[in-house]
Structure formats: structure tokens, C-alpha cells
């Protein structure tokens, strides 16, 4: 059974940094396309970043230069390093796996990141 | 504002049929990219409901169906049940942005 478990969320001050993690089981992170999708309180879903199986990475314009997606193949874990955080980055961050066809077939439970002074 | 447009809310009585629209443009749905739908029950993560416009993953009741035409897509739910009360999100790919895009989500209330 595929399982994605996020961790690392919390309260951080504006301008601060935080790294969230996503531990995967039941499949191999490095063999799949993996993304981070976020949801601000009371709002819709928003794609943040993707890492392809080959290692290429892409980012939404609103996080480009501030966030870095990566993976640790030995730990089968996905990461999102966030810096220069802004209040508008406050959201639940979901780790998701892609299926062929561009849809997200597995979701983690999410981790809440709150950016506030 | 989201790239794909959904109504903020819809409602229906138990047993009724409701539809949720997802309107895009010539750079996403109208360009032929598939539309996918997710159900998000209160306080939980989204779950895949419909993929590739009109396909249901195993375990999803056939009361849920998807369709697509032109620059829009729709999710239909028949035989509405109390447990269908949730937020529903559509997703596609946008070639102008070169990224996956979502609708703003629709809250379904079962009266």
C-alpha cells in the first residue's frame, strides 16, 4: 500500500526558513514524479513544485528562488526546503505522487506551515 | 484567482443529482489536456475521484461521473448522499504556464 507521511511543519517568522519532509512507503520516490501542492486556509489547491524521476525540478513562479525540492533515495523521502518565507506561504503542504496521465494518485495527510510574527 | 473556474458552492437534497462545472481556456482544457477531479472530505487530504476526464479509480462509486466539452468539464453526482458533502477540486495542465493548475474548489452541501 502506498503511504506518504509529511512532517516538519510549524510556526516560522516572516523571512525565516523551514524544511518539510515526506516519507514514502509502498513505492520508490526516485522512480516517480513527485510534487508538493499547498492549500492556504479556506482556499483551493495550488501546485508548488515537481521533481521528475530523472531529477529535473520545476517551481511555481511564486516560490521560484525561495523553495527547493529534493529527495533522498536512500531514505525514500521527499523534501521541500523553504526560505525567505512570507505570510502568504501559510498553508497545508501536501506531498503527492503522479500517475501516468498527469493526475495525483496518492496524497499525504499534509503538514501545516504558518508564517507569522 | 484560480486558472480554472468553479462555482464556490452547490447544494442538493439526498437522492438528487448535482453537477459541478470547471471552466478553463484554450491553453488548458480547450487545448485537449485531461481534467481530473478530487474529493476533499472535511479535515482530510484530497483524494482522487475522477481521472482522465471520465475515469473512476477502483472503489469510487459509479454515482460519480466526469465529462469534458470544449473549454469546460463537469463532475456529476447522482443519488446524492450525506457522505458526499465535501469540497471538490478540478485539475488540468496549462500550456501557457507549463504547470498543473487547479480550480478554486466547490463546496457541496447535502441539504
JSON list of C-alpha atoms in Angstrom, two decimals:
[
{"chain": "A", "resi": 1, "resn": "UNK", "atom": "CA", "xyz": [0.00, 0.00, 0.00]},
{"chain": "A", "resi": 2, "resn": "UNK", "atom": "CA", "xyz": [1.31, 3.44, -0.96]},
{"chain": "A", "resi": 3, "resn": "UNK", "atom": "CA", "xyz": [1.71, 5.78, 2.01]},
{"chain": "A", "resi": 4, "resn": "UNK", "atom": "CA", "xyz": [3.04, 9.33, 2.18]},
{"chain": "A", "resi": 5, "resn": "UNK", "atom": "CA", "xyz": [3.69, 10.90, 5.58]},
{"chain": "A", "resi": 6, "resn": "UNK", "atom": "CA", "xyz": [4.64, 14.57, 5.83]},
{"chain": "A", "resi": 7, "resn": "UNK", "atom": "CA", "xyz": [6.40, 16.18, 8.76]},
{"chain": "A", "resi": 8, "resn": "UNK", "atom": "CA", "xyz": [8.29, 19.31, 9.68]},
{"chain": "A", "resi": 9, "resn": "UNK", "atom": "CA", "xyz": [5.57, 21.94, 9.54]},
{"chain": "A", "resi": 10, "resn": "UNK", "atom": "CA", "xyz": [5.23, 24.59, 12.20]},
{"chain": "A", "resi": 11, "resn": "UNK", "atom": "CA", "xyz": [5.28, 28.27, 13.03]},
{"chain": "A", "resi": 12, "resn": "UNK", "atom": "CA", "xyz": [8.03, 30.38, 11.48]},
{"chain": "A", "resi": 13, "resn": "UNK", "atom": "CA", "xyz": [8.61, 34.12, 11.38]},
{"chain": "A", "resi": 14, "resn": "UNK", "atom": "CA", "xyz": [8.48, 36.06, 8.11]},
{"chain": "A", "resi": 15, "resn": "UNK", "atom": "CA", "xyz": [11.84, 35.81, 6.38]},
{"chain": "A", "resi": 16, "resn": "UNK", "atom": "CA", "xyz": [12.60, 32.52, 8.11]},
{"chain": "A", "resi": 17, "resn": "UNK", "atom": "CA", "xyz": [13.30, 29.04, 6.76]},
{"chain": "A", "resi": 18, "resn": "UNK", "atom": "CA", "xyz": [11.75, 25.62, 7.20]},
{"chain": "A", "resi": 19, "resn": "UNK", "atom": "CA", "xyz": [12.18, 22.17, 5.69]},
{"chain": "A", "resi": 20, "resn": "UNK", "atom": "CA", "xyz": [9.24, 19.83, 5.35]},
{"chain": "A", "resi": 21, "resn": "UNK", "atom": "CA", "xyz": [9.67, 16.13, 4.66]},
{"chain": "A", "resi": 22, "resn": "UNK", "atom": "CA", "xyz": [7.60, 13.37, 3.10]},
{"chain": "A", "resi": 23, "resn": "UNK", "atom": "CA", "xyz": [8.46, 9.78, 3.95]},
{"chain": "A", "resi": 24, "resn": "UNK", "atom": "CA", "xyz": [7.17, 7.32, 1.37]},
{"chain": "A", "resi": 25, "resn": "UNK", "atom": "CA", "xyz": [6.42, 3.62, 1.65]},
{"chain": "A", "resi": 26, "resn": "UNK", "atom": "CA", "xyz": [4.96, 1.12, -0.77]},
{"chain": "A", "resi": 27, "resn": "UNK", "atom": "CA", "xyz": [6.74, 2.62, -3.77]},
{"chain": "A", "resi": 28, "resn": "UNK", "atom": "CA", "xyz": [10.05, 4.23, -4.74]},
{"chain": "A", "resi": 29, "resn": "UNK", "atom": "CA", "xyz": [10.16, 8.02, -4.70]},
{"chain": "A", "resi": 30, "resn": "UNK", "atom": "CA", "xyz": [13.04, 8.20, -7.19]},
{"chain": "A", "resi": 31, "resn": "UNK", "atom": "CA", "xyz": [11.10, 6.18, -9.77]},
{"chain": "A", "resi": 32, "resn": "UNK", "atom": "CA", "xyz": [8.14, 8.53, -9.74]},
{"chain": "A", "resi": 33, "resn": "UNK", "atom": "CA", "xyz": [7.28, 12.12, -10.43]},
{"chain": "A", "resi": 34, "resn": "UNK", "atom": "CA", "xyz": [6.63, 13.77, -7.06]},
{"chain": "A", "resi": 35, "resn": "UNK", "atom": "CA", "xyz": [5.13, 17.17, -6.29]},
{"chain": "A", "resi": 36, "resn": "UNK", "atom": "CA", "xyz": [4.26, 19.48, -3.45]},
{"chain": "A", "resi": 37, "resn": "UNK", "atom": "CA", "xyz": [0.78, 21.01, -3.55]},
{"chain": "A", "resi": 38, "resn": "UNK", "atom": "CA", "xyz": [-0.38, 23.54, -0.98]},
{"chain": "A", "resi": 39, "resn": "UNK", "atom": "CA", "xyz": [-3.70, 24.80, 0.34]},
{"chain": "A", "resi": 40, "resn": "UNK", "atom": "CA", "xyz": [-4.00, 28.09, 2.17]},
{"chain": "A", "resi": 41, "resn": "UNK", "atom": "CA", "xyz": [-6.65, 28.21, 4.91]},
{"chain": "A", "resi": 42, "resn": "UNK", "atom": "CA", "xyz": [-10.10, 28.21, 3.32]},
{"chain": "A", "resi": 43, "resn": "UNK", "atom": "CA", "xyz": [-8.65, 28.31, -0.19]},
{"chain": "A", "resi": 44, "resn": "UNK", "atom": "CA", "xyz": [-8.16, 26.00, -3.15]},
{"chain": "A", "resi": 45, "resn": "UNK", "atom": "CA", "xyz": [-5.24, 23.79, -4.10]},
{"chain": "A", "resi": 46, "resn": "UNK", "atom": "CA", "xyz": [-2.08, 25.26, -5.61]},
{"chain": "A", "resi": 47, "resn": "UNK", "atom": "CA", "xyz": [0.81, 23.39, -7.27]},
{"chain": "A", "resi": 48, "resn": "UNK", "atom": "CA", "xyz": [4.18, 24.38, -5.80]},
{"chain": "A", "resi": 49, "resn": "UNK", "atom": "CA", "xyz": [6.95, 22.22, -7.24]},
{"chain": "A", "resi": 50, "resn": "UNK", "atom": "CA", "xyz": [7.74, 18.94, -9.01]},
{"chain": "A", "resi": 51, "resn": "UNK", "atom": "CA", "xyz": [10.75, 16.65, -9.22]},
{"chain": "A", "resi": 52, "resn": "UNK", "atom": "CA", "xyz": [10.83, 14.19, -12.09]},
{"chain": "A", "resi": 53, "resn": "UNK", "atom": "CA", "xyz": [12.26, 10.70, -11.87]},
{"chain": "A", "resi": 54, "resn": "UNK", "atom": "CA", "xyz": [15.26, 11.90, -13.87]},
{"chain": "A", "resi": 55, "resn": "UNK", "atom": "CA", "xyz": [15.91, 14.62, -11.33]},
{"chain": "A", "resi": 56, "resn": "UNK", "atom": "CA", "xyz": [14.69, 17.71, -13.18]},
{"chain": "A", "resi": 57, "resn": "UNK", "atom": "CA", "xyz": [12.88, 20.17, -10.93]},
{"chain": "A", "resi": 58, "resn": "UNK", "atom": "CA", "xyz": [10.34, 22.89, -11.64]},
{"chain": "A", "resi": 59, "resn": "UNK", "atom": "CA", "xyz": [8.69, 25.54, -9.49]},
{"chain": "A", "resi": 60, "resn": "UNK", "atom": "CA", "xyz": [5.66, 27.81, -9.48]},
{"chain": "A", "resi": 61, "resn": "UNK", "atom": "CA", "xyz": [6.68, 31.41, -10.09]},
{"chain": "A", "resi": 62, "resn": "UNK", "atom": "CA", "xyz": [5.61, 32.47, -6.60]},
{"chain": "A", "resi": 63, "resn": "UNK", "atom": "CA", "xyz": [8.23, 30.22, -4.95]},
{"chain": "A", "resi": 64, "resn": "UNK", "atom": "CA", "xyz": [10.98, 30.28, -7.57]},
{"chain": "A", "resi": 65, "resn": "UNK", "atom": "CA", "xyz": [14.30, 31.14, -5.99]},
{"chain": "A", "resi": 66, "resn": "UNK", "atom": "CA", "xyz": [12.95, 30.62, -2.45]},
{"chain": "A", "resi": 67, "resn": "UNK", "atom": "CA", "xyz": [11.94, 26.93, -2.34]},
{"chain": "A", "resi": 68, "resn": "UNK", "atom": "CA", "xyz": [13.98, 23.86, -3.28]},
{"chain": "A", "resi": 69, "resn": "UNK", "atom": "CA", "xyz": [12.55, 20.39, -3.88]},
{"chain": "A", "resi": 70, "resn": "UNK", "atom": "CA", "xyz": [14.82, 17.41, -3.39]},
{"chain": "A", "resi": 71, "resn": "UNK", "atom": "CA", "xyz": [14.79, 13.74, -2.49]},
{"chain": "A", "resi": 72, "resn": "UNK", "atom": "CA", "xyz": [16.92, 11.27, -0.56]},
{"chain": "A", "resi": 73, "resn": "UNK", "atom": "CA", "xyz": [16.82, 7.98, -2.40]},
{"chain": "A", "resi": 74, "resn": "UNK", "atom": "CA", "xyz": [18.36, 6.04, 0.49]},
{"chain": "A", "resi": 75, "resn": "UNK", "atom": "CA", "xyz": [15.61, 7.29, 2.82]},
{"chain": "A", "resi": 76, "resn": "UNK", "atom": "CA", "xyz": [12.86, 7.18, 0.15]},
{"chain": "A", "resi": 77, "resn": "UNK", "atom": "CA", "xyz": [11.96, 10.67, 1.27]},
{"chain": "A", "resi": 78, "resn": "UNK", "atom": "CA", "xyz": [10.94, 13.87, -0.49]},
{"chain": "A", "resi": 79, "resn": "UNK", "atom": "CA", "xyz": [11.81, 17.31, 0.86]},
{"chain": "A", "resi": 80, "resn": "UNK", "atom": "CA", "xyz": [10.82, 20.92, 0.37]},
{"chain": "A", "resi": 81, "resn": "UNK", "atom": "CA", "xyz": [13.30, 23.46, 1.69]},
{"chain": "A", "resi": 82, "resn": "UNK", "atom": "CA", "xyz": [11.62, 26.82, 2.11]},
{"chain": "A", "resi": 83, "resn": "UNK", "atom": "CA", "xyz": [13.42, 30.11, 2.77]},
{"chain": "A", "resi": 84, "resn": "UNK", "atom": "CA", "xyz": [12.50, 33.79, 2.80]},
{"chain": "A", "resi": 85, "resn": "UNK", "atom": "CA", "xyz": [9.06, 32.71, 3.93]},
{"chain": "A", "resi": 86, "resn": "UNK", "atom": "CA", "xyz": [6.17, 35.15, 3.63]},
{"chain": "A", "resi": 87, "resn": "UNK", "atom": "CA", "xyz": [2.81, 35.26, 5.42]},
{"chain": "A", "resi": 88, "resn": "UNK", "atom": "CA", "xyz": [1.15, 34.28, 2.13]},
{"chain": "A", "resi": 89, "resn": "UNK", "atom": "CA", "xyz": [3.08, 30.99, 2.21]},
{"chain": "A", "resi": 90, "resn": "UNK", "atom": "CA", "xyz": [0.91, 29.94, 5.15]},
{"chain": "A", "resi": 91, "resn": "UNK", "atom": "CA", "xyz": [-0.77, 26.72, 4.04]},
{"chain": "A", "resi": 92, "resn": "UNK", "atom": "CA", "xyz": [-1.07, 22.99, 4.44]},
{"chain": "A", "resi": 93, "resn": "UNK", "atom": "CA", "xyz": [1.63, 21.44, 2.27]},
{"chain": "A", "resi": 94, "resn": "UNK", "atom": "CA", "xyz": [0.76, 18.10, 0.68]},
{"chain": "A", "resi": 95, "resn": "UNK", "atom": "CA", "xyz": [3.21, 15.63, -0.79]},
{"chain": "A", "resi": 96, "resn": "UNK", "atom": "CA", "xyz": [1.71, 13.92, -3.86]},
{"chain": "A", "resi": 97, "resn": "UNK", "atom": "CA", "xyz": [2.75, 11.24, -6.31]},
{"chain": "A", "resi": 98, "resn": "UNK", "atom": "CA", "xyz": [1.96, 11.46, -10.01]},
{"chain": "A", "resi": 99, "resn": "UNK", "atom": "CA", "xyz": [0.39, 8.75, -12.10]},
{"chain": "A", "resi": 100, "resn": "UNK", "atom": "CA", "xyz": [0.89, 8.47, -15.85]},
{"chain": "A", "resi": 101, "resn": "UNK", "atom": "CA", "xyz": [-1.60, 10.94, -17.22]},
{"chain": "A", "resi": 102, "resn": "UNK", "atom": "CA", "xyz": [-0.72, 13.88, -15.01]},
{"chain": "A", "resi": 103, "resn": "UNK", "atom": "CA", "xyz": [-3.04, 13.27, -12.09]},
{"chain": "A", "resi": 104, "resn": "UNK", "atom": "CA", "xyz": [-2.11, 12.87, -8.44]},
{"chain": "A", "resi": 105, "resn": "UNK", "atom": "CA", "xyz": [-2.93, 9.36, -7.34]},
{"chain": "A", "resi": 106, "resn": "UNK", "atom": "CA", "xyz": [-1.63, 9.44, -3.77]},
{"chain": "A", "resi": 107, "resn": "UNK", "atom": "CA", "xyz": [-1.65, 12.24, -1.22]},
{"chain": "A", "resi": 108, "resn": "UNK", "atom": "CA", "xyz": [-0.07, 12.60, 2.19]},
{"chain": "A", "resi": 109, "resn": "UNK", "atom": "CA", "xyz": [-2.04, 13.89, 5.14]},
{"chain": "A", "resi": 110, "resn": "UNK", "atom": "CA", "xyz": [-0.41, 17.32, 4.85]},
{"chain": "A", "resi": 111, "resn": "UNK", "atom": "CA", "xyz": [1.70, 19.44, 7.17]},
{"chain": "A", "resi": 112, "resn": "UNK", "atom": "CA", "xyz": [0.72, 22.95, 8.24]},
{"chain": "A", "resi": 113, "resn": "UNK", "atom": "CA", "xyz": [3.22, 25.76, 7.75]},
{"chain": "A", "resi": 114, "resn": "UNK", "atom": "CA", "xyz": [2.30, 29.03, 9.45]},
{"chain": "A", "resi": 115, "resn": "UNK", "atom": "CA", "xyz": [4.32, 32.15, 8.68]},
{"chain": "A", "resi": 116, "resn": "UNK", "atom": "CA", "xyz": [3.62, 34.82, 11.27]},
{"chain": "A", "resi": 117, "resn": "UNK", "atom": "CA", "xyz": [5.35, 37.10, 13.71]},
{"chain": "B", "resi": 1, "resn": "UNK", "atom": "CA", "xyz": [-7.86, 33.78, -8.64]},
{"chain": "B", "resi": 2, "resn": "UNK", "atom": "CA", "xyz": [-7.53, 30.27, -9.98]},
{"chain": "B", "resi": 3, "resn": "UNK", "atom": "CA", "xyz": [-6.80, 29.44, -13.62]},
{"chain": "B", "resi": 4, "resn": "UNK", "atom": "CA", "xyz": [-9.78, 27.06, -13.70]},
{"chain": "B", "resi": 5, "resn": "UNK", "atom": "CA", "xyz": [-13.13, 28.45, -12.55]},
{"chain": "B", "resi": 6, "resn": "UNK", "atom": "CA", "xyz": [-15.51, 26.50, -10.34]},
{"chain": "B", "resi": 7, "resn": "UNK", "atom": "CA", "xyz": [-18.67, 27.67, -8.55]},
{"chain": "B", "resi": 8, "resn": "UNK", "atom": "CA", "xyz": [-17.88, 28.30, -4.87]},
{"chain": "B", "resi": 9, "resn": "UNK", "atom": "CA", "xyz": [-20.80, 26.18, -3.72]},
{"chain": "B", "resi": 10, "resn": "UNK", "atom": "CA", "xyz": [-23.55, 23.86, -4.86]},
{"chain": "B", "resi": 11, "resn": "UNK", "atom": "CA", "xyz": [-26.23, 22.04, -2.92]},
{"chain": "B", "resi": 12, "resn": "UNK", "atom": "CA", "xyz": [-28.79, 19.31, -3.33]},
{"chain": "B", "resi": 13, "resn": "UNK", "atom": "CA", "xyz": [-31.14, 17.10, -1.38]},
{"chain": "B", "resi": 14, "resn": "UNK", "atom": "CA", "xyz": [-30.43, 13.43, -0.73]},
{"chain": "B", "resi": 15, "resn": "UNK", "atom": "CA", "xyz": [-31.14, 11.35, -3.82]},
{"chain": "B", "resi": 16, "resn": "UNK", "atom": "CA", "xyz": [-30.86, 14.28, -6.20]},
{"chain": "B", "resi": 17, "resn": "UNK", "atom": "CA", "xyz": [-28.34, 14.88, -8.98]},
{"chain": "B", "resi": 18, "resn": "UNK", "atom": "CA", "xyz": [-25.88, 17.76, -8.86]},
{"chain": "B", "resi": 19, "resn": "UNK", "atom": "CA", "xyz": [-23.22, 18.94, -11.28]},
{"chain": "B", "resi": 20, "resn": "UNK", "atom": "CA", "xyz": [-20.09, 20.97, -10.67]},
{"chain": "B", "resi": 21, "resn": "UNK", "atom": "CA", "xyz": [-18.55, 22.87, -13.56]},
{"chain": "B", "resi": 22, "resn": "UNK", "atom": "CA", "xyz": [-14.88, 23.58, -14.22]},
{"chain": "B", "resi": 23, "resn": "UNK", "atom": "CA", "xyz": [-14.26, 26.26, -16.85]},
{"chain": "B", "resi": 24, "resn": "UNK", "atom": "CA", "xyz": [-10.86, 26.78, -18.42]},
{"chain": "B", "resi": 25, "resn": "UNK", "atom": "CA", "xyz": [-9.45, 28.24, -21.63]},
{"chain": "B", "resi": 26, "resn": "UNK", "atom": "CA", "xyz": [-7.71, 27.41, -24.87]},
{"chain": "B", "resi": 27, "resn": "UNK", "atom": "CA", "xyz": [-4.40, 26.90, -23.07]},
{"chain": "B", "resi": 28, "resn": "UNK", "atom": "CA", "xyz": [-5.63, 24.17, -20.73]},
{"chain": "B", "resi": 29, "resn": "UNK", "atom": "CA", "xyz": [-8.93, 22.26, -21.04]},
{"chain": "B", "resi": 30, "resn": "UNK", "atom": "CA", "xyz": [-9.58, 23.67, -24.53]},
{"chain": "B", "resi": 31, "resn": "UNK", "atom": "CA", "xyz": [-6.14, 22.56, -25.68]},
{"chain": "B", "resi": 32, "resn": "UNK", "atom": "CA", "xyz": [-7.10, 18.95, -25.04]},
{"chain": "B", "resi": 33, "resn": "UNK", "atom": "CA", "xyz": [-5.46, 18.41, -21.67]},
{"chain": "B", "resi": 34, "resn": "UNK", "atom": "CA", "xyz": [-7.25, 15.96, -19.42]},
{"chain": "B", "resi": 35, "resn": "UNK", "atom": "CA", "xyz": [-9.29, 17.07, -16.44]},
{"chain": "B", "resi": 36, "resn": "UNK", "atom": "CA", "xyz": [-9.07, 15.32, -13.08]},
{"chain": "B", "resi": 37, "resn": "UNK", "atom": "CA", "xyz": [-11.28, 15.66, -10.02]},
{"chain": "B", "resi": 38, "resn": "UNK", "atom": "CA", "xyz": [-10.53, 15.29, -6.31]},
{"chain": "B", "resi": 39, "resn": "UNK", "atom": "CA", "xyz": [-12.85, 14.95, -3.33]},
{"chain": "B", "resi": 40, "resn": "UNK", "atom": "CA", "xyz": [-11.78, 16.52, -0.06]},
{"chain": "B", "resi": 41, "resn": "UNK", "atom": "CA", "xyz": [-13.83, 15.45, 2.95]},
{"chain": "B", "resi": 42, "resn": "UNK", "atom": "CA", "xyz": [-13.84, 17.89, 5.89]},
{"chain": "B", "resi": 43, "resn": "UNK", "atom": "CA", "xyz": [-10.48, 17.98, 7.65]},
{"chain": "B", "resi": 44, "resn": "UNK", "atom": "CA", "xyz": [-8.81, 15.49, 5.34]},
{"chain": "B", "resi": 45, "resn": "UNK", "atom": "CA", "xyz": [-6.47, 15.45, 2.36]},
{"chain": "B", "resi": 46, "resn": "UNK", "atom": "CA", "xyz": [-7.87, 15.42, -1.18]},
{"chain": "B", "resi": 47, "resn": "UNK", "atom": "CA", "xyz": [-8.50, 12.04, -2.78]},
{"chain": "B", "resi": 48, "resn": "UNK", "atom": "CA", "xyz": [-8.56, 11.20, -6.48]},
{"chain": "B", "resi": 49, "resn": "UNK", "atom": "CA", "xyz": [-12.16, 10.90, -7.67]},
{"chain": "B", "resi": 50, "resn": "UNK", "atom": "CA", "xyz": [-12.05, 11.08, -11.50]},
{"chain": "B", "resi": 51, "resn": "UNK", "atom": "CA", "xyz": [-9.01, 10.95, -13.78]},
{"chain": "B", "resi": 52, "resn": "UNK", "atom": "CA", "xyz": [-8.60, 11.47, -17.49]},
{"chain": "B", "resi": 53, "resn": "UNK", "atom": "CA", "xyz": [-11.91, 13.34, -17.84]},
{"chain": "B", "resi": 54, "resn": "UNK", "atom": "CA", "xyz": [-14.22, 10.42, -17.18]},
{"chain": "B", "resi": 55, "resn": "UNK", "atom": "CA", "xyz": [-12.40, 7.52, -15.49]},
{"chain": "B", "resi": 56, "resn": "UNK", "atom": "CA", "xyz": [-13.08, 6.33, -11.95]},
{"chain": "B", "resi": 57, "resn": "UNK", "atom": "CA", "xyz": [-10.36, 4.77, -9.80]},
{"chain": "B", "resi": 58, "resn": "UNK", "atom": "CA", "xyz": [-11.31, 1.45, -8.26]},
{"chain": "B", "resi": 59, "resn": "UNK", "atom": "CA", "xyz": [-13.50, 1.96, -5.22]},
{"chain": "B", "resi": 60, "resn": "UNK", "atom": "CA", "xyz": [-15.19, 5.14, -6.43]},
{"chain": "B", "resi": 61, "resn": "UNK", "atom": "CA", "xyz": [-18.95, 4.58, -6.80]},
{"chain": "B", "resi": 62, "resn": "UNK", "atom": "CA", "xyz": [-20.46, 4.92, -10.26]},
{"chain": "B", "resi": 63, "resn": "UNK", "atom": "CA", "xyz": [-22.67, 7.68, -8.86]},
{"chain": "B", "resi": 64, "resn": "UNK", "atom": "CA", "xyz": [-19.71, 9.92, -9.71]},
{"chain": "B", "resi": 65, "resn": "UNK", "atom": "CA", "xyz": [-19.02, 10.71, -13.35]},
{"chain": "B", "resi": 66, "resn": "UNK", "atom": "CA", "xyz": [-16.98, 13.20, -15.31]},
{"chain": "B", "resi": 67, "resn": "UNK", "atom": "CA", "xyz": [-17.28, 14.78, -18.73]},
{"chain": "B", "resi": 68, "resn": "UNK", "atom": "CA", "xyz": [-15.49, 17.34, -20.83]},
{"chain": "B", "resi": 69, "resn": "UNK", "atom": "CA", "xyz": [-16.51, 19.53, -23.74]},
{"chain": "B", "resi": 70, "resn": "UNK", "atom": "CA", "xyz": [-14.64, 22.41, -25.32]},
{"chain": "B", "resi": 71, "resn": "UNK", "atom": "CA", "xyz": [-13.05, 24.56, -22.63]},
{"chain": "B", "resi": 72, "resn": "UNK", "atom": "CA", "xyz": [-15.11, 23.12, -19.77]},
{"chain": "B", "resi": 73, "resn": "UNK", "atom": "CA", "xyz": [-15.54, 19.97, -17.74]},
{"chain": "B", "resi": 74, "resn": "UNK", "atom": "CA", "xyz": [-18.20, 18.77, -15.35]},
{"chain": "B", "resi": 75, "resn": "UNK", "atom": "CA", "xyz": [-18.50, 16.44, -12.40]},
{"chain": "B", "resi": 76, "resn": "UNK", "atom": "CA", "xyz": [-21.91, 14.86, -11.88]},
{"chain": "B", "resi": 77, "resn": "UNK", "atom": "CA", "xyz": [-23.05, 13.16, -8.71]},
{"chain": "B", "resi": 78, "resn": "UNK", "atom": "CA", "xyz": [-26.28, 11.19, -8.80]},
{"chain": "B", "resi": 79, "resn": "UNK", "atom": "CA", "xyz": [-28.22, 9.71, -5.89]},
{"chain": "B", "resi": 80, "resn": "UNK", "atom": "CA", "xyz": [-26.73, 12.31, -3.56]},
{"chain": "B", "resi": 81, "resn": "UNK", "atom": "CA", "xyz": [-25.80, 11.01, -0.11]},
{"chain": "B", "resi": 82, "resn": "UNK", "atom": "CA", "xyz": [-24.92, 12.78, 3.12]},
{"chain": "B", "resi": 83, "resn": "UNK", "atom": "CA", "xyz": [-21.36, 11.45, 2.95]},
{"chain": "B", "resi": 84, "resn": "UNK", "atom": "CA", "xyz": [-20.84, 13.23, -0.37]},
{"chain": "B", "resi": 85, "resn": "UNK", "atom": "CA", "xyz": [-20.70, 16.55, 1.49]},
{"chain": "B", "resi": 86, "resn": "UNK", "atom": "CA", "xyz": [-17.18, 17.73, 0.73]},
{"chain": "B", "resi": 87, "resn": "UNK", "atom": "CA", "xyz": [-15.06, 20.11, -1.33]},
{"chain": "B", "resi": 88, "resn": "UNK", "atom": "CA", "xyz": [-14.45, 19.12, -4.94]},
{"chain": "B", "resi": 89, "resn": "UNK", "atom": "CA", "xyz": [-11.45, 20.33, -6.95]},
{"chain": "B", "resi": 90, "resn": "UNK", "atom": "CA", "xyz": [-10.72, 20.11, -10.68]},
{"chain": "B", "resi": 91, "resn": "UNK", "atom": "CA", "xyz": [-7.20, 19.97, -12.14]},
{"chain": "B", "resi": 92, "resn": "UNK", "atom": "CA", "xyz": [-5.65, 20.16, -15.59]},
{"chain": "B", "resi": 93, "resn": "UNK", "atom": "CA", "xyz": [-2.42, 21.28, -17.27]},
{"chain": "B", "resi": 94, "resn": "UNK", "atom": "CA", "xyz": [-1.87, 24.74, -18.70]},
{"chain": "B", "resi": 95, "resn": "UNK", "atom": "CA", "xyz": [0.49, 25.05, -21.66]},
{"chain": "B", "resi": 96, "resn": "UNK", "atom": "CA", "xyz": [0.98, 28.80, -21.26]},
{"chain": "B", "resi": 97, "resn": "UNK", "atom": "CA", "xyz": [2.09, 28.43, -17.66]},
{"chain": "B", "resi": 98, "resn": "UNK", "atom": "CA", "xyz": [3.69, 25.00, -18.24]},
{"chain": "B", "resi": 99, "resn": "UNK", "atom": "CA", "xyz": [2.29, 23.77, -14.96]},
{"chain": "B", "resi": 100, "resn": "UNK", "atom": "CA", "xyz": [-0.58, 21.88, -13.39]},
{"chain": "B", "resi": 101, "resn": "UNK", "atom": "CA", "xyz": [-3.48, 24.15, -12.48]},
{"chain": "B", "resi": 102, "resn": "UNK", "atom": "CA", "xyz": [-6.48, 23.79, -10.20]},
{"chain": "B", "resi": 103, "resn": "UNK", "atom": "CA", "xyz": [-9.92, 25.27, -9.83]},
{"chain": "B", "resi": 104, "resn": "UNK", "atom": "CA", "xyz": [-10.77, 27.18, -6.67]},
{"chain": "B", "resi": 105, "resn": "UNK", "atom": "CA", "xyz": [-12.80, 24.28, -5.31]},
{"chain": "B", "resi": 106, "resn": "UNK", "atom": "CA", "xyz": [-16.55, 23.81, -4.86]},
{"chain": "B", "resi": 107, "resn": "UNK", "atom": "CA", "xyz": [-18.22, 23.09, -1.56]},
{"chain": "B", "resi": 108, "resn": "UNK", "atom": "CA", "xyz": [-21.06, 20.60, -1.90]},
{"chain": "B", "resi": 109, "resn": "UNK", "atom": "CA", "xyz": [-23.76, 20.79, 0.76]},
{"chain": "B", "resi": 110, "resn": "UNK", "atom": "CA", "xyz": [-26.26, 17.98, 1.12]},
{"chain": "B", "resi": 111, "resn": "UNK", "atom": "CA", "xyz": [-29.46, 19.57, 2.40]}
]
